[in-house]
CSV table of C-alpha atoms and ligand atoms in Angstrom, one decimal:
chain,number,residue,atom,x,y,z
A,375,MET,CA,-161.6,130.6,117.1
A,376,TYR,CA,-164.2,130.7,114.3
A,377,ASP,CA,-166.8,133.3,114.5
A,378,TYR,CA,-170.1,131.4,114.0
A,379,LYS,CA,-172.6,133.3,111.9
A,380,SER,CA,-175.2,130.6,112.1
A,381,PHE,CA,-178.5,130.6,110.4
A,382,ILE,CA,-181.4,128.5,109.3
A,383,LEU,CA,-181.5,127.7,105.6
A,384,GLU,CA,-184.6,129.0,104.0
A,385,LYS,CA,-187.4,126.5,104.2
A,386,ILE,CA,-188.3,124.6,101.1
A,387,LYS,CA,-191.8,123.5,100.5
A,388,HIS,CA,-192.4,119.8,101.1
A,389,ILE,CA,-189.0,119.4,102.8
A,390,ASN,CA,-189.4,118.5,106.6
A,391,THR,CA,-185.9,119.0,107.7
A,392,SER,CA,-184.5,122.2,109.2
A,393,ILE,CA,-181.0,123.0,108.2
A,394,PHE,CA,-178.9,124.8,110.9
A,395,PHE,CA,-176.1,126.1,108.8
A,396,ASN,CA,-172.7,127.1,110.1
A,397,GLU,CA,-173.9,126.3,113.7
A,398,SER,CA,-171.6,125.2,116.5
A,399,PHE,CA,-172.0,121.5,117.5
A,400,THR,CA,-171.8,122.8,121.1
A,401,ASN,CA,-175.2,124.5,120.7
A,402,ILE,CA,-177.0,121.2,119.7
A,403,ASP,CA,-178.9,121.2,123.0
A,404,ASN,CA,-180.7,124.3,121.8
A,405,TYR,CA,-182.5,122.2,119.2
A,406,LEU,CA,-183.4,119.4,121.7
A,407,ASN,CA,-185.3,121.4,124.3
A,408,ASP,CA,-188.3,119.1,124.5
A,409,VAL,CA,-186.2,115.9,124.8
A,410,ASP,CA,-185.1,114.2,128.0
A,411,GLN,CA,-181.3,114.5,128.0
A,412,ASN,CA,-181.0,110.8,129.0
A,413,ASN,CA,-183.1,109.7,126.1
A,414,ILE,CA,-180.8,111.2,123.4
A,415,PHE,CA,-178.5,108.6,121.7
A,416,PHE,CA,-175.4,110.0,119.8
A,417,LEU,CA,-174.2,107.5,117.1
A,418,VAL,CA,-170.8,108.8,116.3
A,419,ASP,CA,-168.2,107.9,113.8
A,420,ASN,CA,-165.2,106.5,115.9
A,421,LYS,CA,-162.6,108.7,114.1
A,422,VAL,CA,-164.7,111.8,114.6
A,423,PHE,CA,-165.0,110.8,118.4
A,424,GLU,CA,-161.3,110.4,118.7
A,425,LEU,CA,-160.4,113.7,117.0
A,426,HIS,CA,-163.0,115.8,118.8
A,427,LYS,CA,-163.3,114.1,122.2
A,428,THR,CA,-163.7,117.2,124.0
A,429,LEU,CA,-166.9,118.0,122.2
A,430,PHE,CA,-168.6,114.9,123.6
A,431,GLN,CA,-169.9,114.9,127.1
A,432,PRO,CA,-169.1,111.6,129.0
A,433,ASN,CA,-172.4,111.4,130.6
A,434,LYS,CA,-174.4,111.3,127.3
A,435,ASN,CA,-175.4,108.0,125.7
A,436,THR,CA,-172.8,107.6,123.0
A,437,LEU,CA,-172.4,104.6,120.6
A,438,LEU,CA,-169.3,104.5,118.3
A,439,ILE,CA,-169.5,103.3,114.7
A,440,LYS,CA,-166.7,102.4,112.4
A,441,SER,CA,-167.0,104.1,109.1
A,442,THR,CA,-166.7,101.0,106.9
A,443,GLU,CA,-169.3,99.2,104.6
A,444,ASP,CA,-169.3,96.3,107.1
A,445,SER,CA,-170.9,98.5,109.6
A,446,LYS,CA,-173.8,98.8,107.3
A,447,SER,CA,-174.9,95.2,108.0
A,448,ILE,CA,-178.2,94.1,109.4
A,449,LYS,CA,-176.1,92.4,112.2
A,450,ASN,CA,-174.5,95.6,113.2
A,451,VAL,CA,-177.9,97.4,113.0
A,452,SER,CA,-179.4,94.8,115.4
A,453,SER,CA,-176.4,95.0,117.8
A,454,LEU,CA,-176.9,98.9,118.0
A,455,ILE,CA,-180.6,98.4,118.5
A,456,GLU,CA,-179.8,96.1,121.4
A,457,LYS,CA,-177.5,98.6,122.9
A,458,ILE,CA,-180.1,101.4,122.6
A,459,LEU,CA,-182.6,99.2,124.3
A,460,LYS,CA,-180.3,98.2,127.1
A,461,LEU,CA,-179.6,102.0,127.6
A,462,GLY,CA,-183.4,102.5,128.0
A,463,GLY,CA,-184.3,103.6,124.5
A,464,ASN,CA,-188.0,104.0,123.9
A,465,LYS,CA,-190.5,105.7,121.6
A,466,LYS,CA,-189.6,109.1,122.9
A,467,SER,CA,-185.9,108.6,122.2
A,468,TYR,CA,-183.9,110.8,119.8
A,469,ILE,CA,-181.0,109.7,117.7
A,470,ILE,CA,-178.4,112.0,116.5
A,471,GLY,CA,-175.9,110.6,113.9
A,472,ILE,CA,-172.5,112.3,113.9
A,473,GLY,CA,-170.3,111.4,111.0
A,474,GLY,CA,-170.2,110.8,107.2
A,475,GLY,CA,-172.6,109.0,104.8
A,476,ILE,CA,-172.3,105.6,106.6
A,477,VAL,CA,-173.3,107.0,110.0
A,478,CYS,CA,-176.2,109.0,108.5
A,479,ASP,CA,-177.4,105.8,106.6
A,480,ILE,CA,-177.3,103.7,109.8
A,481,THR,CA,-178.8,106.4,112.1
A,482,GLY,CA,-181.7,107.1,109.6
A,483,PHE,CA,-182.4,103.5,109.3
A,484,ILE,CA,-182.4,102.6,113.0
A,485,ALA,CA,-184.5,105.8,113.8
A,486,SER,CA,-187.0,104.7,111.1
A,487,ILE,CA,-187.6,101.1,112.3
A,488,PHE,CA,-187.0,101.3,116.0
A,489,MET,CA,-190.4,101.3,117.7
A,490,ARG,CA,-191.9,102.1,114.3
A,491,GLY,CA,-190.0,105.3,114.0
A,492,ILE,CA,-188.4,107.9,116.5
A,493,ARG,CA,-187.1,111.3,115.8
A,494,PHE,CA,-183.6,111.9,114.6
A,495,ALA,CA,-181.1,114.4,113.3
A,496,TYR,CA,-177.6,114.5,111.7
A,497,VAL,CA,-174.4,116.3,112.2
A,498,PRO,CA,-172.7,115.6,109.1
A,499,THR,CA,-168.9,115.8,109.3
A,500,THR,CA,-167.7,115.5,105.7
A,501,VAL,CA,-168.3,117.5,102.6
A,502,LEU,CA,-170.0,114.6,101.0
A,503,SER,CA,-172.4,114.0,103.9
A,504,ILE,CA,-173.2,117.8,104.2
A,505,THR,CA,-174.0,118.0,100.6
A,506,ASP,CA,-175.7,114.8,100.0
A,507,ALA,CA,-176.1,111.9,102.5
A,508,ALA,CA,-177.6,114.0,105.2
A,509,LEU,CA,-180.2,115.3,102.8
A,510,GLY,CA,-183.4,114.0,101.4
A,511,GLY,CA,-184.2,111.2,103.9
A,512,LYS,CA,-182.8,108.2,102.0
A,513,ASN,CA,-181.1,105.7,104.3
A,514,GLY,CA,-180.2,102.1,103.9
A,515,VAL,CA,-178.1,99.2,104.9
A,516,ASN,CA,-176.5,96.4,102.9
A,517,PHE,CA,-178.0,92.9,102.5
A,518,ASN,CA,-176.7,89.9,100.8
A,519,HIS,CA,-173.7,92.1,99.7
A,520,ILE,CA,-176.1,94.4,97.9
A,521,LYS,CA,-175.6,98.1,98.9
A,522,ASN,CA,-178.4,99.8,100.4
A,523,LEU,CA,-180.9,97.0,99.5
A,524,VAL,CA,-182.9,97.6,102.8
A,525,GLY,CA,-183.8,101.0,103.8
A,526,THR,CA,-186.5,103.7,103.9
A,527,ILE,CA,-187.0,107.4,102.8
A,528,ASN,CA,-187.5,109.3,106.0
A,529,GLU,CA,-186.3,112.9,106.6
A,530,PRO,CA,-184.3,113.8,109.6
A,531,ASN,CA,-185.9,116.5,112.0
A,532,PHE,CA,-182.8,118.6,111.6
A,533,VAL,CA,-179.2,118.7,110.1
A,534,LEU,CA,-176.7,120.8,112.0
A,535,VAL,CA,-173.9,121.8,109.8
A,536,ASP,CA,-170.6,122.7,111.8
A,537,LEU,CA,-167.8,123.3,109.3
A,538,CYS,CA,-165.2,122.9,112.0
A,539,PHE,CA,-165.5,119.2,111.6
A,540,LEU,CA,-164.0,119.6,108.0
A,541,ASP,CA,-160.8,120.9,109.4
A,542,SER,CA,-159.7,117.4,110.4
A,543,LEU,CA,-160.3,116.0,106.8
A,544,LYS,CA,-157.3,115.0,104.8
A,545,GLU,CA,-157.1,116.9,101.3
A,546,ASN,CA,-158.3,113.8,99.4
A,547,GLU,CA,-161.3,113.3,101.9
A,548,PHE,CA,-162.2,116.9,101.6
A,549,ASN,CA,-162.0,116.8,97.8
A,550,ASP,CA,-164.0,113.6,97.6
A,551,GLY,CA,-167.2,115.3,98.5
A,552,PHE,CA,-166.8,117.8,95.6
A,553,ALA,CA,-167.8,115.0,93.4
A,554,GLU,CA,-171.4,115.4,94.7
A,555,ILE,CA,-171.2,119.2,94.6
A,556,ILE,CA,-170.0,119.0,91.0
A,557,LYS,CA,-172.7,116.5,90.2
A,558,HIS,CA,-175.2,119.0,91.6
A,559,ALA,CA,-173.8,121.7,89.3
A,560,CYS,CA,-173.8,119.4,86.2
A,561,ILE,CA,-177.4,118.3,86.6
A,562,ALA,CA,-179.0,121.6,87.6
A,563,SER,CA,-176.8,124.7,87.8
A,564,PRO,CA,-174.6,126.1,85.1
A,565,GLU,CA,-174.0,129.0,87.5
A,566,LEU,CA,-172.6,126.8,90.2
A,567,PHE,CA,-170.5,124.9,87.6
A,568,LYS,CA,-169.0,128.3,86.5
A,569,LYS,CA,-168.2,129.5,90.1
A,570,LEU,CA,-166.6,126.0,90.7
A,571,GLU,CA,-164.5,126.5,87.5
A,572,LYS,CA,-163.4,130.1,88.6
A,573,SER,CA,-162.7,129.7,92.4
A,574,LEU,CA,-160.1,128.2,94.6
A,575,ILE,CA,-162.0,126.5,97.4
A,576,SER,CA,-160.4,125.2,100.5
A,577,TYR,CA,-161.2,124.8,104.2
A,578,GLU,CA,-159.5,128.2,104.8
A,579,SER,CA,-161.8,130.0,102.4
A,580,ARG,CA,-164.7,129.7,104.8
A,581,ASP,CA,-167.0,132.3,103.2
A,582,LEU,CA,-166.8,130.9,99.7
A,583,LEU,CA,-166.9,127.3,101.0
A,584,SER,CA,-170.1,128.1,103.0
A,585,GLU,CA,-171.6,129.7,99.9
A,586,ILE,CA,-170.8,126.7,97.7
A,587,LEU,CA,-172.2,124.2,100.2
A,588,LYS,CA,-175.3,126.3,100.7
A,589,GLU,CA,-176.0,126.3,96.9
A,590,SER,CA,-175.3,122.6,96.7
A,591,ILE,CA,-177.7,121.8,99.6
A,592,SER,CA,-180.5,123.8,98.0
A,593,ILE,CA,-180.1,122.2,94.7
A,594,LYS,CA,-180.4,118.9,96.2
A,595,LEU,CA,-183.3,119.9,98.5
A,596,ASN,CA,-185.2,121.5,95.6
A,597,ILE,CA,-185.0,118.4,93.5
A,598,VAL,CA,-186.0,116.1,96.3
A,599,SER,CA,-188.9,118.4,97.3
A,600,LYS,CA,-190.4,117.6,93.9
A,601,ASP,CA,-190.1,113.9,94.2
A,602,ILE,CA,-189.3,112.6,97.7
A,603,ASN,CA,-190.1,109.0,96.8
A,604,ASP,CA,-187.5,109.0,94.0
A,605,LEU,CA,-190.0,108.0,91.3
A,606,THR,CA,-189.4,110.7,88.7
A,607,LEU,CA,-187.1,113.7,88.9
A,608,ARG,CA,-185.1,112.7,91.9
A,609,LYS,CA,-183.5,110.0,89.7
A,610,ILE,CA,-181.3,112.8,88.1
A,611,LEU,CA,-179.3,112.8,91.4
A,612,ASN,CA,-178.1,109.4,90.3
A,613,PHE,CA,-176.0,111.1,87.5
A,614,GLY,CA,-172.7,109.3,87.6
A,615,HIS,CA,-173.9,106.8,90.2
A,616,THR,CA,-175.1,103.8,88.1
A,617,PHE,CA,-171.5,103.3,86.9
A,618,GLY,CA,-170.1,104.8,90.0
A,619,HIS,CA,-171.7,102.3,92.5
A,620,ALA,CA,-170.4,99.4,90.5
A,621,ILE,CA,-166.7,100.8,90.3
A,622,GLU,CA,-167.0,101.4,94.0
A,623,ALA,CA,-168.0,97.8,94.6
A,624,LYS,CA,-165.6,96.4,92.2
A,625,TYR,CA,-162.5,98.5,92.8
A,626,ASN,CA,-163.0,99.6,96.4
A,627,PHE,CA,-162.5,103.2,95.4
A,628,SER,CA,-163.9,106.0,97.6
A,629,HIS,CA,-167.4,107.1,96.8
A,630,GLY,CA,-166.4,110.5,95.3
A,631,ASN,CA,-163.6,108.9,93.2
A,632,SER,CA,-166.1,106.3,91.9
A,633,VAL,CA,-168.8,108.8,91.2
A,634,SER,CA,-166.3,111.0,89.4
A,635,LEU,CA,-165.5,108.2,87.1
A,636,GLY,CA,-169.2,107.3,86.7
A,637,MET,CA,-169.8,111.0,85.7
A,638,ILE,CA,-167.2,110.8,83.1
A,639,TYR,CA,-168.7,107.6,81.6
A,640,ALA,CA,-172.2,109.2,81.6
A,641,CYS,CA,-170.7,112.3,80.0
A,642,GLN,CA,-169.1,110.1,77.3
A,643,ILE,CA,-172.4,108.2,76.6
A,644,SER,CA,-174.2,111.7,76.5
A,645,ASN,CA,-171.6,112.8,73.9
A,646,LYS,CA,-171.9,109.5,71.8
A,647,LEU,CA,-175.7,110.1,71.8
A,648,GLY,CA,-175.2,113.5,70.4
A,649,TYR,CA,-176.3,115.6,73.5
A,650,LEU,CA,-173.1,116.8,74.9
A,651,SER,CA,-170.4,118.6,72.9
A,652,ASP,CA,-166.7,117.5,73.3
A,653,GLU,CA,-166.0,120.9,74.6
A,654,LYS,CA,-168.5,120.4,77.5
A,655,VAL,CA,-167.2,116.9,78.2
A,656,ASN,CA,-163.9,118.4,78.6
A,657,ARG,CA,-165.1,121.1,80.9
A,658,VAL,CA,-166.6,118.4,83.2
A,659,LYS,CA,-163.3,116.5,83.1
A,660,ASN,CA,-161.2,119.5,83.9
A,661,LEU,CA,-163.4,120.5,86.8
A,662,LEU,CA,-163.2,117.1,88.4
A,663,ASN,CA,-159.5,117.0,87.7
A,664,LYS,CA,-159.2,120.5,89.5
A,665,PHE,CA,-160.6,118.8,92.7
A,666,GLY,CA,-158.0,115.9,92.3
A,667,LEU,CA,-160.8,113.6,91.3
A,668,PRO,CA,-160.0,110.8,88.9
A,669,VAL,CA,-161.1,111.2,85.3
A,670,ASP,CA,-159.3,108.5,83.4
A,671,ILE,CA,-161.7,105.5,82.8
A,672,SER,CA,-159.4,103.8,80.4
A,673,LYS,CA,-158.3,101.3,83.0
A,674,ILE,CA,-161.8,100.4,84.1
A,675,ASN,CA,-163.1,97.1,82.7
A,676,VAL,CA,-166.3,98.3,81.3
A,677,SER,CA,-167.9,94.9,80.5
A,678,GLU,CA,-167.2,93.8,84.1
A,679,ILE,CA,-168.8,96.9,85.4
A,680,LEU,CA,-171.9,96.5,83.2
A,681,HIS,CA,-172.2,92.9,84.4
A,682,LEU,CA,-172.3,94.3,88.0
A,683,ILE,CA,-174.9,97.0,86.9
A,684,GLU,CA,-177.2,94.2,85.7
A,685,LYS,CA,-177.5,93.2,89.4
A,686,ASP,CA,-178.4,96.8,90.4
A,687,LYS,CA,-181.7,97.0,92.2
A,688,LYS,CA,-182.9,99.6,89.8
A,689,VAL,CA,-182.6,97.4,86.7
A,690,LYS,CA,-185.9,96.2,85.2
A,691,TYR,CA,-185.9,93.7,82.2
A,692,ASN,CA,-182.3,94.7,81.4
A,693,ASN,CA,-183.3,98.4,81.1
A,694,ILE,CA,-182.1,101.1,83.3
A,695,ASP,CA,-183.0,104.8,84.0
A,696,PHE,CA,-179.5,106.2,83.0
A,697,ILE,CA,-178.9,109.9,83.6
A,698,ILE,CA,-177.3,111.8,80.8
A,699,LEU,CA,-176.5,115.5,80.4
A,700,ARG,CA,-178.2,117.5,77.7
A,701,ASP,CA,-176.1,120.4,78.5
A,702,ILE,CA,-174.1,121.5,81.6
A,703,GLY,CA,-176.7,122.2,84.2
A,704,CYS,CA,-179.4,120.2,82.4
A,705,ALA,CA,-179.9,116.4,83.0
A,706,GLU,CA,-182.4,114.0,81.5
A,707,ILE,CA,-183.5,110.5,82.5
A,708,LEU,CA,-183.0,108.0,79.7
A,709,ASN,CA,-184.4,104.5,79.8
A,710,ILE,CA,-181.8,102.4,78.1
A,711,LYS,CA,-180.7,98.9,77.5
A,712,ILE,CA,-177.7,98.0,79.6
A,713,SER,CA,-176.1,96.6,76.5
A,714,ASP,CA,-176.3,100.0,74.8
A,715,LEU,CA,-174.1,101.4,77.5
A,716,ILE,CA,-171.0,99.5,76.3
A,717,HIS,CA,-170.4,101.8,73.4
A,718,ALA,CA,-169.0,104.8,75.2
B,160,LIG,N1,-178.1,110.5,96.8
B,160,LIG,C1,-179.2,110.4,95.9
B,160,LIG,C2,-180.5,110.8,96.5
B,160,LIG,O1,-180.6,111.3,97.6
B,160,LIG,O2,-181.5,110.7,95.8
């Protein structure tokens, strides 16, 4: 039995989400004191539900979500809204999303549009969602096969991080989330980068894992706090994602694997432009490799990927805000022609 030493992460100015870190999911009711129990809707990843059935009370409103991109369709959103309405959902309802990034996206989106917005919270169950998807308020669903085309920026009331859910992740699923942690280190923290290089992190090394996750969460929230609407600084969180999203769409790789390859590509561009030394590109490569993340982009068809990038919602007049590294721990937004990205 794990000894929970739960605490609330230090409040960051302009961030409206409370982070209950290392808290047991079984204590969630403590944070929902003012809510009618029948008016709470749990949107749960179906695999998480199967694996942790005993944690879910049968008398609660529970709707299951498959963790696939297909679930992020307007059709699925409208069917979930219909179910919430049938179960008596109203303006005072509270939605709790329990799962990975897909569940967070759907939960945040529904809570933002249902009755013009109701309260919501996340219980992220993957490394990736703890360190990224549950934070910062971005949500979205796919439209006309374009990922996250429709969505809002709306912060959850709270995020409850119960590390016990990570126990059931396979090694590759666990490691996948480290792509986002390494991203945070690359763009903002040489100290975290060094720590990741030095340490051996696994589910069993709970104190170290907690420390790394906490650092990664505060890097993300500090960046978001300065630009919640994603107009300036927040864009650096897209490091590795321009290329990564296109790889994900084309090759159907996992998010972390795609972002890993995207970061390698962005490092190579940074190197070609004279910002990042060969030695530092290799350090990023070695770190990703250490977490079992892919680093070989030789088999990726770059021109096909660039063609997909042209369709990216962030492209304006064939130019894109591409995130490069000036150094490990220091990112910069470079407005660049897509055609100039081919030379890496
Ligand atoms: N995942 C990138 C962001 O939240 O801005």
